[in-house]
Coordinates of C-alpha atoms in Angstrom, one line a residue:
X1 CA -0.4 -0.4 0.4
X2 CA 1.1 3.3 -0.8
X3 CA 2.6 6.2 1.8
X4 CA 0.5 8.7 2.3
X5 CA 2.9 12.1 3.3
X6 CA 2.3 15.6 4.3
X7 CA 5.2 17.9 3.0
X8 CA 5.1 21.1 4.6
X9 CA 8.0 23.2 2.8
X10 CA 9.7 26.6 1.7
X11 CA 11.4 25.8 -1.1
X12 CA 13.9 26.8 -1.3
X13 CA 16.6 24.8 -3.8
X14 CA 16.9 21.4 -1.1
X15 CA 13.3 21.6 -1.0
X16 CA 12.8 21.5 -4.4
X17 CA 14.8 18.5 -5.0
X18 CA 13.2 16.8 -2.4
X19 CA 9.7 18.1 -4.1
X20 CA 10.9 16.2 -6.6
X21 CA 12.0 13.2 -5.5
X22 CA 8.9 12.2 -3.7
X23 CA 7.0 13.3 -7.0
X24 CA 9.0 10.8 -8.8
X25 CA 7.9 7.4 -6.8
X26 CA 6.0 5.2 -8.1
X27 CA 2.7 5.4 -7.3
X28 CA 2.6 2.2 -4.7
X29 CA 5.1 4.0 -2.8
X30 CA 3.0 7.1 -2.2
X31 CA 0.6 9.3 -2.4
X32 CA 1.0 13.1 -1.3
X33 CA -1.9 14.4 -0.3
X34 CA -1.0 17.6 0.5
X35 CA 2.1 20.1 -0.1
X36 CA 1.8 23.1 2.7
X37 CA 3.7 26.3 2.3
X38 CA 5.5 28.5 4.9
X39 CA 8.1 31.4 4.8
X40 CA 11.3 29.9 5.8
X41 CA 14.4 30.7 3.0
X42 CA 12.2 33.3 1.3
X43 CA 8.6 34.7 1.3
X44 CA 5.8 32.3 1.3
X45 CA 4.2 34.3 -1.8
X46 CA 7.9 33.0 -3.8
X47 CA 7.7 29.4 -2.7
X48 CA 4.4 29.4 -4.5
X49 CA 5.6 30.6 -7.6
X50 CA 9.0 28.4 -7.2
X51 CA 6.2 25.9 -6.8
X52 CA 4.1 26.7 -9.2
X53 CA 6.8 26.7 -11.4
X54 CA 7.9 23.4 -10.3
X55 CA 4.9 21.7 -11.4
X56 CA 4.9 23.7 -14.8
X57 CA 8.3 22.0 -15.6
X58 CA 7.4 19.0 -14.8
X59 CA 4.3 18.6 -17.3
X60 CA 6.5 20.1 -20.1
X61 CA 9.5 17.3 -18.9
X62 CA 7.0 14.8 -19.4
X63 CA 5.6 16.1 -23.1
X64 CA 9.9 15.6 -23.7
X65 CA 9.9 12.5 -22.7
X66 CA 6.7 11.2 -23.9
X67 CA 8.1 13.1 -28.1
X68 CA 11.5 11.0 -27.7
X69 CA 10.1 7.5 -26.4
X70 CA 11.5 7.8 -23.1
X71 CA 9.9 6.5 -19.7
X72 CA 7.8 8.9 -18.5
X73 CA 8.2 9.1 -15.0
X74 CA 7.1 11.3 -11.7
X75 CA 4.3 8.7 -11.3
X76 CA 3.3 9.8 -7.9
X77 CA 2.5 13.2 -9.7
X78 CA 0.5 11.6 -12.1
X79 CA -1.8 9.0 -10.2
X80 CA -3.4 11.5 -7.5
X81 CA -2.6 15.1 -8.3
X82 CA -1.7 17.2 -5.0
X83 CA -2.9 19.7 -3.1
X84 CA -0.9 23.0 -2.4
X85 CA -2.1 25.7 0.0
X86 CA -0.4 28.6 1.0
X87 CA 0.6 29.0 5.2
X88 CA 2.2 31.2 7.8
X89 CA 3.9 34.5 6.3
X90 CA 5.8 35.4 9.7
X91 CA 6.7 33.1 12.9
X92 CA 5.3 32.8 15.4
X93 CA 7.2 35.4 17.7
X94 CA 10.7 35.6 16.5
X95 CA 11.9 38.3 14.2
X96 CA 11.9 36.7 11.1
X97 CA 15.1 35.7 9.0
X98 CA 15.2 34.8 5.6
X99 CA 17.8 32.6 3.8
X100 CA 17.5 34.7 0.1
X101 CA 21.6 34.8 0.8
X102 CA 22.3 31.0 0.2
X103 CA 18.7 30.3 -2.1
X104 CA 18.3 34.0 -3.8
X105 CA 15.9 36.4 -3.2
X106 CA 13.5 34.3 -5.3
X107 CA 14.7 30.7 -4.0
X108 CA 15.8 29.6 -6.8
X109 CA 19.1 31.8 -7.7
X110 CA 17.3 34.4 -9.9
X111 CA 16.3 31.7 -12.1
X112 CA 12.6 33.9 -12.8
X113 CA 14.4 36.9 -13.9
X114 CA 18.0 34.8 -15.7
X115 CA 14.8 32.1 -17.4
X116 CA 11.9 33.7 -17.6
X117 CA 11.0 30.8 -20.4
X118 CA 11.2 28.2 -17.3
X119 CA 8.5 30.8 -15.5
X120 CA 5.0 30.3 -15.7
X121 CA 2.7 33.3 -16.0
X122 CA 0.9 34.8 -12.8
X123 CA -2.3 33.5 -14.2
X124 CA -2.3 30.7 -11.6
X125 CA -2.2 32.9 -8.6
X126 CA -5.9 33.8 -8.0
X127 CA -6.6 30.4 -7.3
X128 CA -5.5 30.7 -4.2
X129 CA -7.3 33.6 -3.3
X130 CA -9.3 33.0 0.0
X131 CA -12.9 33.4 0.0
X132 CA -14.0 36.7 1.8
X133 CA -17.8 37.2 2.3
X134 CA -19.8 39.9 1.0
X135 CA -18.2 42.5 3.7
X136 CA -14.7 41.8 2.6
X137 CA -13.9 39.5 5.9
X138 CA -11.6 36.7 4.6
X139 CA -13.5 33.0 5.4
X140 CA -12.3 29.4 5.8
X141 CA -14.9 27.1 6.5
X142 CA -14.6 26.6 2.9
X143 CA -12.6 23.8 0.8
X144 CA -13.5 25.3 -2.6
X145 CA -10.4 24.1 -4.8
X146 CA -10.4 24.1 -8.8
X147 CA -8.0 24.9 -11.3
X148 CA -6.5 21.9 -14.1
X149 CA -2.6 21.9 -13.6
X150 CA -1.5 18.7 -11.9
X151 CA -1.9 20.0 -8.0
X152 CA -5.0 21.3 -6.6
X153 CA -4.9 24.7 -5.4
X154 CA -6.2 25.1 -2.1
X155 CA -8.1 28.8 -0.7
X156 CA -7.5 27.1 2.8
X157 CA -4.4 28.2 5.3
X158 CA -2.2 25.4 5.1
X159 CA -2.4 24.6 8.8
X160 CA -6.0 23.8 8.0
X161 CA -5.3 21.3 5.3
X162 CA -2.8 19.8 7.4
X163 CA -5.5 19.1 9.9
X164 CA -8.2 18.4 7.2
X165 CA -6.3 15.6 6.0
X166 CA -5.3 14.1 9.4
X167 CA -9.2 13.6 9.6
X168 CA -10.1 12.4 6.5
X169 CA -7.6 9.7 6.8
X170 CA -6.9 7.1 9.2
X171 CA -5.2 7.5 11.9
X172 CA -1.4 6.4 11.9
X173 CA -1.7 6.7 8.8
X174 CA -0.2 10.0 7.0
X175 CA 3.6 11.1 7.5
X176 CA 4.0 14.4 8.1
X177 CA 7.1 15.6 6.1
X178 CA 9.0 18.8 7.7
X179 CA 11.7 20.6 6.3
X180 CA 11.2 24.2 7.4
X181 CA 9.8 26.0 9.9
X182 CA 7.5 24.5 12.2
X183 CA 5.0 27.1 12.1
X184 CA 2.3 25.8 10.3
X185 CA 1.9 22.7 12.7
X186 CA 2.6 24.7 15.5
X187 CA -0.5 26.6 14.3
X188 CA -2.7 23.2 13.1
X189 CA -1.8 21.7 16.7
X190 CA -2.6 24.9 19.0
X191 CA -5.5 25.1 17.0
X192 CA -6.8 21.1 17.0
X193 CA -3.5 19.1 19.1
X194 CA -6.4 16.1 19.1
X195 CA -6.5 15.6 15.3
X196 CA -2.9 16.4 14.8
X197 CA -1.9 13.6 17.1
X198 CA -4.0 11.2 14.7
X199 CA -0.3 12.1 12.4
X200 CA 1.8 8.4 12.0
X201 CA 4.6 10.4 12.8
X202 CA 6.5 13.9 12.2
X203 CA 9.7 13.8 10.2
X204 CA 11.8 17.0 11.0
X205 CA 14.9 18.2 9.6
X206 CA 15.9 21.0 11.9
X207 CA 18.4 21.4 14.2
X208 CA 22.1 20.6 15.2
X209 CA 22.8 18.6 18.4
X210 CA 26.8 17.9 17.7
X211 CA 27.3 19.8 14.9
X212 CA 27.7 23.0 15.1
X213 CA 24.7 25.6 13.3
X214 CA 24.3 26.9 10.5
X215 CA 23.3 30.5 10.9
X216 CA 24.6 31.0 14.0
X217 CA 27.4 28.7 16.0
X218 CA 24.5 26.9 17.6
X219 CA 21.2 27.5 15.4
X220 CA 20.3 25.4 12.8
X221 CA 18.1 27.7 9.8
X222 CA 14.8 26.1 10.6
X223 CA 14.9 25.7 14.5
X224 CA 16.3 29.5 14.3
X225 CA 13.6 30.8 12.1
X226 CA 10.5 29.8 14.3
X227 CA 12.2 28.0 17.4
X228 CA 8.9 29.3 19.3
X229 CA 6.8 26.5 16.6
X230 CA 10.1 24.3 17.3
X231 CA 9.7 24.0 21.4
X232 CA 5.7 23.6 21.1
X233 CA 6.0 20.6 18.0
X234 CA 8.8 18.6 20.4
X235 CA 6.8 19.4 23.7
X236 CA 3.8 17.4 22.0
X237 CA 6.6 14.3 22.1
X238 CA 6.3 14.3 26.2
X239 CA 4.5 12.5 28.5
X240 CA 3.4 16.0 29.8
X241 CA 4.2 18.8 26.9
X242 CA 3.2 21.7 29.1
X243 CA 6.5 21.0 31.0
X244 CA 8.9 22.1 28.1
X245 CA 6.3 24.4 26.7
X246 CA 8.1 27.9 26.1
X247 CA 7.2 31.1 27.6
X248 CA 4.5 32.9 25.2
X249 CA 4.3 36.7 25.1
X250 CA 3.2 37.8 21.9
X251 CA 1.6 34.8 19.6
X252 CA -0.7 33.9 22.9
X253 CA -0.8 30.5 21.5
X254 CA -2.7 28.4 24.0
X255 CA -1.4 25.6 26.2
X256 CA -2.1 22.6 25.6
X257 CA -4.9 20.2 27.4
X258 CA -3.7 19.1 30.4
X259 CA -4.6 14.3 29.1
X260 CA -3.6 14.4 25.3
X261 CA -4.8 10.9 24.0
X262 CA -0.4 9.6 22.7
X263 CA 2.8 11.5 22.3
X264 CA 3.7 13.0 18.8
X265 CA 6.7 10.5 17.3
X266 CA 9.3 12.9 16.1
X267 CA 12.0 12.0 14.1
X268 CA 14.6 14.3 13.8
X269 CA 16.9 14.8 10.6
X270 CA 19.6 17.4 12.5
X271 CA 22.9 18.5 10.9
X272 CA 24.1 15.6 12.6
X273 CA 23.2 13.1 9.9
X274 CA 21.8 15.5 7.1
X275 CA 26.0 16.8 6.6
X276 CA 26.0 13.0 5.6
X277 CA 24.3 13.3 2.5
X278 CA 26.0 15.1 -0.5
X279 CA 25.8 15.7 -4.1
X280 CA 29.1 17.2 -5.8
X281 CA 28.9 19.6 -8.6
X282 CA 31.2 17.1 -10.9
X283 CA 28.4 14.2 -9.8
X284 CA 25.8 16.6 -11.0
X285 CA 27.2 17.8 -14.3
X286 CA 28.3 14.7 -15.5
X287 CA 24.4 13.4 -15.2
X288 CA 22.9 16.5 -16.5
X289 CA 25.2 17.6 -19.4
X290 CA 23.8 14.7 -21.7
X291 CA 20.5 15.5 -20.7
X292 CA 20.9 19.3 -21.8
X293 CA 22.2 18.5 -25.3
X294 CA 18.9 16.8 -25.1
X295 CA 16.7 19.1 -24.5
X296 CA 15.2 18.3 -21.1
X297 CA 13.1 20.7 -19.9
X298 CA 13.9 19.3 -15.8
X299 CA 17.3 19.3 -16.7
X300 CA 17.7 23.0 -17.9
X301 CA 15.4 24.3 -14.6
X302 CA 17.1 22.1 -12.5
X303 CA 20.7 22.8 -13.9
X304 CA 20.0 26.7 -14.1
X305 CA 19.8 27.1 -9.9
X306 CA 21.7 24.4 -9.0
X307 CA 24.4 26.8 -11.4
X308 CA 23.8 29.0 -8.9
X309 CA 24.2 27.0 -5.7
X310 CA 27.8 25.5 -6.3
X311 CA 28.8 29.5 -7.0
X312 CA 27.2 30.5 -3.9
X313 CA 29.4 27.5 -1.4
X314 CA 32.4 28.4 -3.6
X315 CA 31.9 32.3 -1.3
X316 CA 30.5 30.9 1.5
X317 CA 32.6 27.7 2.1
X318 CA 36.2 27.6 1.9
X319 CA 37.6 24.4 -0.2
X320 CA 34.1 23.7 -2.1
X321 CA 35.8 24.8 -6.1
X322 CA 35.4 22.7 -8.7
X323 CA 33.6 19.9 -9.2
X324 CA 34.7 19.1 -5.9
X325 CA 32.4 21.8 -4.0
X326 CA 29.9 19.5 -2.3
X327 CA 26.0 20.7 -2.3
X328 CA 24.1 18.9 1.4
X329 CA 20.9 16.8 1.0
X330 CA 19.1 18.1 4.4
X331 CA 15.9 18.2 3.2
X332 CA 15.6 15.5 0.6
X333 CA 17.2 12.5 3.3
X334 CA 13.7 13.4 5.2
X335 CA 11.6 12.8 1.8
X336 CA 13.7 9.4 1.7
X337 CA 13.3 8.4 4.9
X338 CA 9.2 8.5 4.5
X339 CA 9.9 6.6 1.6
X340 CA 11.7 4.2 2.6
X341 CA 11.2 4.1 6.2
X342 CA 10.6 0.5 5.9
X343 CA 14.4 -0.2 5.4
X344 CA 15.5 -1.9 8.6
X345 CA 19.7 0.5 7.8
X346 CA 17.2 3.7 9.5
X347 CA 18.2 4.0 13.1
X348 CA 17.8 6.9 15.5
X349 CA 21.0 7.6 17.9
X350 CA 22.1 4.8 19.9
X351 CA 20.5 6.8 23.1
X352 CA 16.9 7.3 21.2
X353 CA 14.9 9.1 22.5
X354 CA 16.4 11.7 23.8
X355 CA 14.8 15.1 25.5
X356 CA 16.7 17.5 23.3
X357 CA 14.4 21.0 23.8
X358 CA 14.8 24.0 21.7
X359 CA 15.7 27.4 22.6
X360 CA 13.9 30.3 22.3
X361 CA 15.0 33.0 24.5
X362 CA 18.9 33.0 24.5
X363 CA 20.2 35.8 23.0
X364 CA 23.6 34.1 21.9
X365 CA 21.0 30.3 21.1
X366 CA 18.1 31.2 20.0
X367 CA 17.2 27.8 18.0
X368 CA 19.9 26.0 20.1
X369 CA 19.2 22.2 20.5
X370 CA 19.3 21.6 24.4
X371 CA 20.3 18.2 25.7
X372 CA 21.1 17.1 29.2
X373 CA 25.3 15.9 29.4
X374 CA 25.3 15.9 33.3
X375 CA 25.8 12.4 34.7
X376 CA 22.1 12.4 36.8
X377 CA 19.9 10.2 38.1
X378 CA 16.4 10.2 36.8
X379 CA 13.8 10.5 39.3
X380 CA 11.0 7.9 38.9
X381 CA 7.3 7.8 39.8
X382 CA 5.3 10.7 41.3
X383 CA 8.7 11.9 43.2
X384 CA 10.4 15.5 42.2
X385 CA 13.0 17.5 42.8
X386 CA 13.2 21.3 44.1
X387 CA 16.8 21.0 42.6
X388 CA 15.9 20.1 39.1
X389 CA 15.2 22.9 37.4
X390 CA 13.8 22.4 33.7
X391 CA 12.2 18.4 34.8
X392 CA 15.6 17.2 33.2
X393 CA 15.2 14.8 35.5
X394 CA 11.7 13.7 35.7
X395 CA 10.2 10.6 33.9
X396 CA 6.8 12.1 33.6
X397 CA 8.6 15.5 32.1
X398 CA 10.8 16.6 29.2
X399 CA 10.5 15.3 25.3
X400 CA 11.3 12.1 23.5
X401 CA 12.9 13.4 20.1
X402 CA 14.3 10.3 18.0
X403 CA 17.3 11.8 16.3
X404 CA 18.2 9.7 13.6
X405 CA 21.6 8.8 12.7
X406 CA 22.4 5.8 10.3
X407 CA 20.5 5.8 6.7
X408 CA 20.6 3.4 4.2
X409 CA 22.3 5.6 1.3
X410 CA 24.8 8.0 3.2
X411 CA 27.6 7.3 0.8
X412 CA 25.4 7.3 -2.2
X413 CA 22.5 9.6 -1.9
X414 CA 23.8 12.5 -4.5
X415 CA 23.3 9.3 -7.3
X416 CA 19.9 8.3 -5.4
X417 CA 18.7 12.2 -6.5
X418 CA 20.2 11.8 -9.9
X419 CA 18.5 8.9 -10.6
X420 CA 15.3 9.2 -9.2
X421 CA 14.8 12.8 -11.1
X422 CA 16.9 12.1 -14.9
X423 CA 17.1 8.2 -14.6

């Protein structure tokens, strides 16, 4: 039976590669119920343009392959059109930070200006306009969707579409892959925590435990971009979620009910594992050059933004030069797990589940993954200790995060991406 997944994303270069990886799967492997969009790498409006452009290119690629007698691929896309919904424009409480310094202001290295023939017109934009009543007030109690593209545009906010998908499917049958800031997830969980907990598991790209951060010395981008949202989602893994909730001064999202029906299963793909999954410029160039010569629209599109990416890596990171430049495939690793989770070679860290918490208030440590490295006795049962500040030792408190540490394709993941997208 096909795995059912939701992808919450902020496309973004590696996000697009992750989406292409999911869409390239066979229909019997996966059904993509929803692509929900959030701010993050870029503004959410640009995220939407990039997703629509991706589907536009895939339609052209399918036609090109058909005309050239090649297997069409992208069976998951053709078997069932994913819903696309626009979500959070801003973080819950933090000042917004974007990653356009790496991805470009449009998220794909300026491709819409440099390659305008690869970008669809804006005629699709109205398909996502919220429904308004006669007084101009936005309404959200409608599921109106239209369009004849290879996706289904939604007029509902993304967090409501997440809840809809979870209500309409059996409990523990949908995996939610979150590869951007966790704002949409936090809004969904705050609105209806029991419906949110119908999810089978949440797969999160974020955080850094034993590696340095990538936007500050301690902070990985997704955790940093909305630390409050990340902390609220991590808290749902706790036997007592309110024991690890961050203080809230602006968003005023409510505390969780005292007696939730279950704990969230959260698989964390931190920088500790994603930095070990890479594709080199030489590897990519060797694969894509023959396809460019033959006229593949997908090869032209991906080559344009990957060229920008490798040039940016050369500028930002010493040693990333020429064909040896390596792009870490952070987000595609999470999608690959969702597609192949039954492979026994996937494994969490030996001490999982771990009590990992996200720092929300630190001047220098926002987005930091905090773990307790002290050698202290756990406090079992109902006992509490006055010196257990933050409930780090209590068996009735603290988060329970499965930090993933081993994968089946660490050494050849770049080739996996090439084969799935272009093979």
